[in-house]
Amino acid sequence: MKTSGIGPDAKSVEQLDRAVVFLGPPGAGKGTQAKELAKKYGVPHLSTGDMLRENIAKCTPLGEKAKPIMERGELVPDSLVLKMVAHRIEEPDCAHGFVFDGFPRTVAQAQYLGELLKQHGYKRALVVHFAIDPSLLLRRITGRRMCKVGGEIYNIYERPPKCDLRCDNDGGELEQRPDDREDIVSPRLQAYEKQTAPLVAYYRRLGRLHDVDASQSVSAVAHQVVEIVRGAR
Ligand code: AP5
C-alpha cells in the first residue's frame, strides 16, 4: 500500500527526520516520487488519496461519505481529511519523518498541518512543488494504471509494464482509478486551481517552497527532489 513504511535502502544511512510535502496538480508525478523518496529514507508514504480509497474499499463511514465526492472530482471536506491525517501521524512508523502526497490541499489544511507538526515536535515541513506543463497532465492521468496488490504506478503511454496489464513486481492485475476517466479530469484540475494552487503562494511567502520541473523524466525529477531534501538539512 502507498501509505505503508518499509525499511530504508540498505545503502542509505541518511535520516529524513521531518515532514516532506509534495504539492502539485493531479498527474504531476507526486505519488511516483513519494514512493521513491519514502523508500530511500525508510519512512511512510502518506497519500491521503490512498487512505480515502482504502476507506472506500472497506466501506467505512468515512469511505461512504468520500466516495461520491471523489467520483465527482471534488475535494473531500477538510473536517474529514484532517481527522484521518491526525490519527495517521501518531502511528509509531512516523517517528522519523514521512512524505505527504496530496496533503495539504487547502490553506486550512496547511495551517492545521503546521500546528500538528509543532504539537508533535517535528521540524517545519519541507514543501516540494511539482511545476509542470499542463498539456502533459491529461495523458499522464488517463494513461495511469495501478497495481491492485502493491499499488505500483504505471502509465500505458510513458511507463508501461513489461507484460500486458500485470505488475512487474508481483504480477498483480493493473487497474484504472475511477476518477482517472477523461470526463473527471477537468473537475479535478479545476479543484486544484481553485483550492490547492493558492498553497504555492502560501508556502512561497513562508520561504518553504522548493520547485521541481516535473515535466522531466521520472529519474530526472527524482534527482531534483533528493537534491532539495539534502540541501535543506
Ligand atoms: P489523489 O489520489 O491525491 O490524486 P491527485 O492529487 O489528483 O494526484 P494523482 O494521484 O492523480 O497524481 P500524482 O501527482 O500522484 O501522479 P502519479 O505519480 O500517480 O486524490 C484523489 C482524490 O482524493 C481527490 O480528487 C480528492 O477527492 C480526494 N483527496 C485526496 N487528498 C485530499 C485532501 N488532502 N483533501 C481533500 N480531498 C482529498 O503519476 C501520474 C501518471 O504519470 C502515472 O501514470 C505515472 O506513471 C506517470 N508519471 C509520473 N511521473 C512521470 C514522469 N516524470 N514522466 C512521465 N510519466 C510520469
Tab-separated table of C-alpha atoms and ligand atoms in Angstrom:
chain	number	residue	atom	x	y	z
A	1	MET	CA	0.000	0.000	0.000
A	2	LYS	CA	1.118	3.553	-0.698
A	3	THR	CA	0.617	4.520	2.954
A	4	SER	CA	2.937	1.922	4.469
A	5	GLY	CA	6.559	2.379	5.521
A	6	ILE	CA	9.307	-0.019	4.507
A	7	GLY	CA	12.854	-0.323	5.744
A	8	PRO	CA	15.416	2.160	4.417
A	9	ASP	CA	17.523	1.264	1.399
A	10	ALA	CA	20.360	-0.959	2.607
A	11	LYS	CA	22.884	1.603	1.324
A	12	SER	CA	21.114	4.609	2.888
A	13	VAL	CA	22.393	5.953	6.181
A	14	GLU	CA	20.642	9.291	5.878
A	15	GLN	CA	17.640	10.080	8.087
A	16	LEU	CA	14.753	12.209	6.909
A	17	ASP	CA	13.509	13.284	10.370
A	18	ARG	CA	10.929	15.699	9.027
A	19	ALA	CA	7.689	16.003	7.094
A	20	VAL	CA	8.054	16.445	3.355
A	21	VAL	CA	5.007	17.714	1.442
A	22	PHE	CA	4.568	17.055	-2.287
A	23	LEU	CA	2.359	19.714	-3.822
A	24	GLY	CA	1.192	19.781	-7.438
A	25	PRO	CA	-1.707	19.144	-9.791
A	26	PRO	CA	-3.278	15.722	-10.406
A	27	GLY	CA	-0.966	13.632	-12.567
A	28	ALA	CA	2.157	15.703	-11.886
A	29	GLY	CA	4.018	12.639	-10.556
A	30	LYS	CA	3.732	13.197	-6.783
A	31	GLY	CA	2.822	9.586	-5.986
A	32	THR	CA	5.579	8.160	-8.197
A	33	GLN	CA	8.211	10.309	-6.493
A	34	ALA	CA	6.771	9.988	-2.981
A	35	LYS	CA	7.097	6.196	-3.157
A	36	GLU	CA	10.762	6.514	-4.134
A	37	LEU	CA	11.673	9.109	-1.527
A	38	ALA	CA	9.847	7.220	1.250
A	39	LYS	CA	11.657	4.031	0.264
A	40	LYS	CA	15.022	5.790	0.185
A	41	TYR	CA	14.598	7.094	3.746
A	42	GLY	CA	12.591	4.173	5.150
A	43	VAL	CA	9.664	6.384	6.170
A	44	PRO	CA	5.941	6.104	5.397
A	45	HIS	CA	4.427	7.474	2.216
A	46	LEU	CA	1.201	9.145	3.340
A	47	SER	CA	-1.141	9.563	0.399
A	48	THR	CA	-4.473	10.981	1.545
A	49	GLY	CA	-5.976	9.806	-1.768
A	50	ASP	CA	-4.890	6.225	-0.993
A	51	MET	CA	-6.139	6.450	2.580
A	52	LEU	CA	-9.544	7.606	1.319
A	53	ARG	CA	-9.628	4.863	-1.353
A	54	GLU	CA	-8.842	2.294	1.358
A	55	ASN	CA	-11.779	3.592	3.383
A	56	ILE	CA	-13.998	3.307	0.314
A	57	ALA	CA	-12.843	-0.273	-0.340
A	58	LYS	CA	-13.592	-1.206	3.293
A	59	CYS	CA	-16.980	0.582	3.221
A	60	THR	CA	-16.171	2.575	6.379
A	61	PRO	CA	-18.408	5.554	7.305
A	62	LEU	CA	-15.608	7.867	6.064
A	63	GLY	CA	-15.412	5.913	2.799
A	64	GLU	CA	-19.200	6.168	2.307
A	65	LYS	CA	-19.004	9.948	2.656
A	66	ALA	CA	-15.895	10.355	0.475
A	67	LYS	CA	-16.927	8.076	-2.411
A	68	PRO	CA	-19.486	10.297	-4.235
A	69	ILE	CA	-17.305	13.383	-3.699
A	70	MET	CA	-14.206	11.733	-5.188
A	71	GLU	CA	-16.265	10.350	-8.072
A	72	ARG	CA	-17.204	13.933	-8.962
A	73	GLY	CA	-13.554	15.014	-8.829
A	74	GLU	CA	-14.124	17.358	-5.882
A	75	LEU	CA	-12.147	17.686	-2.666
A	76	VAL	CA	-13.299	15.802	0.426
A	77	PRO	CA	-14.185	18.270	3.240
A	78	ASP	CA	-11.311	19.394	5.457
A	79	SER	CA	-13.052	18.134	8.613
A	80	LEU	CA	-12.907	14.505	7.370
A	81	VAL	CA	-9.378	14.654	5.971
A	82	LEU	CA	-7.821	16.386	8.989
A	83	LYS	CA	-9.054	13.780	11.473
A	84	MET	CA	-7.714	10.979	9.265
A	85	VAL	CA	-4.273	12.616	8.954
A	86	ALA	CA	-4.017	13.469	12.656
A	87	HIS	CA	-4.558	9.792	13.555
A	88	ARG	CA	-2.108	8.567	10.959
A	89	ILE	CA	0.878	10.648	12.017
A	90	GLU	CA	0.524	9.388	15.583
A	91	GLU	CA	1.493	5.888	14.397
A	92	PRO	CA	4.980	4.803	15.559
A	93	ASP	CA	6.295	4.420	11.987
A	94	CYS	CA	6.069	8.209	11.580
A	95	ALA	CA	8.674	8.875	14.292
A	96	HIS	CA	11.492	9.559	11.785
A	97	GLY	CA	9.509	11.594	9.293
A	98	PHE	CA	7.083	10.952	6.449
A	99	VAL	CA	6.249	12.021	2.926
A	100	PHE	CA	2.840	13.591	2.332
A	101	ASP	CA	1.406	13.150	-1.143
A	102	GLY	CA	-1.806	15.087	-1.820
A	103	PHE	CA	-1.932	16.762	1.603
A	104	PRO	CA	-2.361	19.612	2.434
A	105	ARG	CA	-4.701	20.679	-0.337
A	106	THR	CA	-6.320	23.791	1.115
A	107	VAL	CA	-4.975	26.706	3.142
A	108	ALA	CA	-6.967	25.443	6.153
A	109	GLN	CA	-5.266	22.034	5.830
A	110	ALA	CA	-1.845	23.709	5.599
A	111	GLN	CA	-2.500	25.765	8.728
A	112	TYR	CA	-3.661	22.670	10.578
A	113	LEU	CA	-0.591	20.733	9.462
A	114	GLY	CA	1.667	23.498	10.797
A	115	GLU	CA	0.001	23.222	14.230
A	116	LEU	CA	0.055	19.429	14.188
A	117	LEU	CA	3.784	19.286	13.427
A	118	LYS	CA	4.501	21.798	16.168
A	119	GLN	CA	2.431	19.798	18.690
A	120	HIS	CA	4.317	16.605	17.851
A	121	GLY	CA	7.732	18.282	17.991
A	122	TYR	CA	8.553	17.960	14.274
A	123	LYS	CA	10.550	20.491	12.256
A	124	ARG	CA	8.586	22.664	9.843
A	125	ALA	CA	7.556	20.845	6.681
A	126	LEU	CA	9.721	20.924	3.579
A	127	VAL	CA	7.427	21.619	0.621
A	128	VAL	CA	8.269	20.402	-2.882
A	129	HIS	CA	6.193	21.965	-5.651
A	130	PHE	CA	5.778	19.894	-8.819
A	131	ALA	CA	5.702	22.565	-11.534
A	132	ILE	CA	4.571	21.036	-14.815
A	133	ASP	CA	3.491	21.951	-18.323
A	134	PRO	CA	-0.322	21.490	-18.029
A	135	SER	CA	-0.520	19.962	-21.514
A	136	LEU	CA	1.184	16.808	-20.128
A	137	LEU	CA	-1.388	16.124	-17.436
A	138	LEU	CA	-4.235	14.554	-19.437
A	139	ARG	CA	-2.001	11.862	-20.920
A	140	ARG	CA	-0.401	11.110	-17.553
A	141	ILE	CA	-3.778	10.829	-15.794
A	142	THR	CA	-5.739	8.858	-18.383
A	143	GLY	CA	-2.744	6.574	-19.078
A	144	ARG	CA	-2.185	5.718	-15.400
A	145	ARG	CA	-2.749	2.137	-14.247
A	146	MET	CA	-2.119	0.940	-10.685
A	147	CYS	CA	-1.311	-2.494	-9.328
A	148	LYS	CA	-4.200	-3.887	-7.273
A	149	VAL	CA	-1.752	-5.713	-4.997
A	150	GLY	CA	1.179	-3.392	-4.223
A	151	GLY	CA	-0.032	-0.052	-5.596
A	152	GLU	CA	2.863	0.314	-8.091
A	153	ILE	CA	2.103	3.114	-10.573
A	154	TYR	CA	2.409	2.587	-14.353
A	155	ASN	CA	1.453	4.529	-17.440
A	156	ILE	CA	0.366	2.790	-20.612
A	157	TYR	CA	1.998	5.537	-22.718
A	158	GLU	CA	5.041	6.574	-20.668
A	159	ARG	CA	5.873	3.741	-18.237
A	160	PRO	CA	4.197	0.536	-19.415
A	161	PRO	CA	4.650	-2.755	-17.538
A	162	LYS	CA	6.776	-5.448	-19.210
A	163	CYS	CA	3.768	-7.797	-19.507
A	164	ASP	CA	0.391	-6.534	-20.604
A	165	LEU	CA	-1.540	-5.117	-17.616
A	166	ARG	CA	0.376	-7.135	-14.987
A	167	CYS	CA	2.665	-5.594	-12.361
A	168	ASP	CA	6.394	-6.182	-12.931
A	169	ASN	CA	6.953	-6.581	-9.156
A	170	ASP	CA	4.255	-9.015	-8.088
A	171	GLY	CA	2.227	-9.942	-11.175
A	172	GLY	CA	-0.811	-8.147	-9.718
A	173	GLU	CA	-3.578	-7.005	-12.036
A	174	LEU	CA	-3.383	-3.355	-13.093
A	175	GLU	CA	-6.486	-1.193	-12.873
A	176	GLN	CA	-7.550	2.328	-13.770
A	177	ARG	CA	-8.739	4.611	-10.961
A	178	PRO	CA	-12.430	5.579	-11.395
A	179	ASP	CA	-11.521	9.291	-11.222
A	180	ASP	CA	-8.914	8.941	-13.998
A	181	ARG	CA	-11.637	8.886	-16.639
A	182	GLU	CA	-11.310	11.780	-19.067
A	183	ASP	CA	-14.627	13.368	-18.017
A	184	ILE	CA	-13.497	13.611	-14.355
A	185	VAL	CA	-10.102	15.130	-15.166
A	186	SER	CA	-11.457	18.609	-15.801
A	187	PRO	CA	-13.282	18.998	-12.419
A	188	ARG	CA	-10.159	17.655	-10.655
A	189	LEU	CA	-7.952	20.224	-12.368
A	190	GLN	CA	-10.459	22.975	-11.560
A	191	ALA	CA	-10.499	21.938	-7.880
A	192	TYR	CA	-6.703	22.091	-7.909
A	193	GLU	CA	-6.610	25.594	-9.436
A	194	LYS	CA	-9.254	26.967	-7.104
A	195	GLN	CA	-8.473	25.313	-3.770
A	196	THR	CA	-4.902	23.954	-3.863
A	197	ALA	CA	-2.861	26.222	-6.166
A	198	PRO	CA	-3.094	29.100	-3.609
A	199	LEU	CA	-0.833	26.970	-1.396
A	200	VAL	CA	2.040	27.631	-3.798
A	201	ALA	CA	1.966	31.339	-2.883
A	202	TYR	CA	1.237	30.493	0.767
A	203	TYR	CA	4.334	28.344	1.188
A	204	ARG	CA	6.489	30.593	-1.018
A	205	ARG	CA	5.695	33.524	1.267
A	206	LEU	CA	6.811	31.427	4.223
A	207	GLY	CA	10.081	30.678	2.389
A	208	ARG	CA	9.418	26.954	2.472
A	209	LEU	CA	8.660	26.164	-1.173
A	210	HIS	CA	11.103	24.374	-3.482
A	211	ASP	CA	10.191	23.982	-7.152
A	212	VAL	CA	10.990	20.949	-9.270
A	213	ASP	CA	10.491	20.741	-13.017
A	214	ALA	CA	8.021	17.838	-13.055
A	215	SER	CA	7.854	17.797	-16.891
A	216	GLN	CA	11.175	15.949	-16.939
A	217	SER	CA	11.700	12.174	-16.800
A	218	VAL	CA	10.999	10.212	-13.597
A	219	SER	CA	14.709	9.814	-12.843
A	220	ALA	CA	15.477	13.492	-13.507
A	221	VAL	CA	12.660	14.587	-11.181
A	222	ALA	CA	13.841	12.110	-8.504
A	223	HIS	CA	17.309	13.639	-8.717
A	224	GLN	CA	15.924	17.160	-8.203
A	225	VAL	CA	13.858	16.013	-5.209
A	226	VAL	CA	16.801	14.345	-3.460
A	227	GLU	CA	18.979	17.434	-4.032
A	228	ILE	CA	16.325	19.597	-2.380
A	229	VAL	CA	15.932	17.284	0.605
A	230	ARG	CA	19.695	17.053	1.138
A	231	GLY	CA	20.159	20.800	0.665
A	232	ALA	CA	17.503	21.599	3.258
A	233	ARG	CA	19.117	19.665	6.099
B	1	AP5	P1	-5.085	11.776	-5.034
B	1	AP5	O1	-5.082	10.319	-5.011
B	1	AP5	O2	-4.197	12.536	-4.110
B	1	AP5	O3	-4.835	12.236	-6.521
B	1	AP5	P2	-4.171	13.578	-7.140
B	1	AP5	O4	-3.633	14.585	-6.225
B	1	AP5	O5	-5.248	14.050	-8.018
B	1	AP5	O6	-2.896	13.122	-7.774
B	1	AP5	P3	-2.728	11.911	-8.684
B	1	AP5	O7	-2.663	10.667	-7.850
B	1	AP5	O8	-3.747	11.956	-9.771
B	1	AP5	O9	-1.341	12.229	-9.407
B	1	AP5	P4	0.157	12.172	-8.926
B	1	AP5	O10	0.696	13.547	-8.910
B	1	AP5	O11	0.305	11.351	-7.674
B	1	AP5	O12	0.787	11.421	-10.163
B	1	AP5	P5	1.389	9.936	-10.322
B	1	AP5	O13	2.708	9.824	-9.653
B	1	AP5	O14	0.353	8.905	-10.000
B	1	AP5	O15	-6.552	12.340	-4.765
B	1	AP5	C1	-7.692	11.744	-5.330
B	1	AP5	C2	-8.953	12.386	-4.720
B	1	AP5	O16	-8.984	12.146	-3.300
B	1	AP5	C3	-9.048	13.903	-4.856
B	1	AP5	O17	-9.612	14.285	-6.093
B	1	AP5	C4	-9.962	14.249	-3.665
B	1	AP5	O18	-11.307	13.961	-3.952
B	1	AP5	C5	-9.502	13.274	-2.592
B	1	AP5	N1	-8.425	13.823	-1.741
B	1	AP5	C6	-7.159	13.319	-1.618
B	1	AP5	N2	-6.462	14.052	-0.746
B	1	AP5	C7	-7.287	15.040	-0.304
B	1	AP5	C8	-7.127	16.120	0.604
B	1	AP5	N3	-5.959	16.344	1.220
B	1	AP5	N4	-8.179	16.938	0.813
B	1	AP5	C9	-9.358	16.721	0.202
B	1	AP5	N5	-9.579	15.724	-0.676
B	1	AP5	C10	-8.557	14.876	-0.927
B	1	AP5	O19	1.692	9.954	-11.908
B	1	AP5	C11	0.629	10.093	-12.849
B	1	AP5	C12	0.964	9.265	-14.100
B	1	AP5	O20	2.102	9.830	-14.749
B	1	AP5	C13	1.324	7.809	-13.801
B	1	AP5	O21	0.815	7.011	-14.828
B	1	AP5	C14	2.868	7.798	-13.808
B	1	AP5	O22	3.395	6.537	-14.230
B	1	AP5	C15	3.184	8.893	-14.820
B	1	AP5	N6	4.394	9.643	-14.494
B	1	AP5	C16	4.788	10.075	-13.261
B	1	AP5	N7	5.922	10.805	-13.347
B	1	AP5	C17	6.229	10.850	-14.665
B	1	AP5	C18	7.303	11.479	-15.393
B	1	AP5	N8	8.246	12.218	-14.771
B	1	AP5	N9	7.328	11.319	-16.744
B	1	AP5	C19	6.360	10.592	-17.398
B	1	AP5	N10	5.332	9.966	-16.737
B	1	AP5	C20	5.265	10.115	-15.392
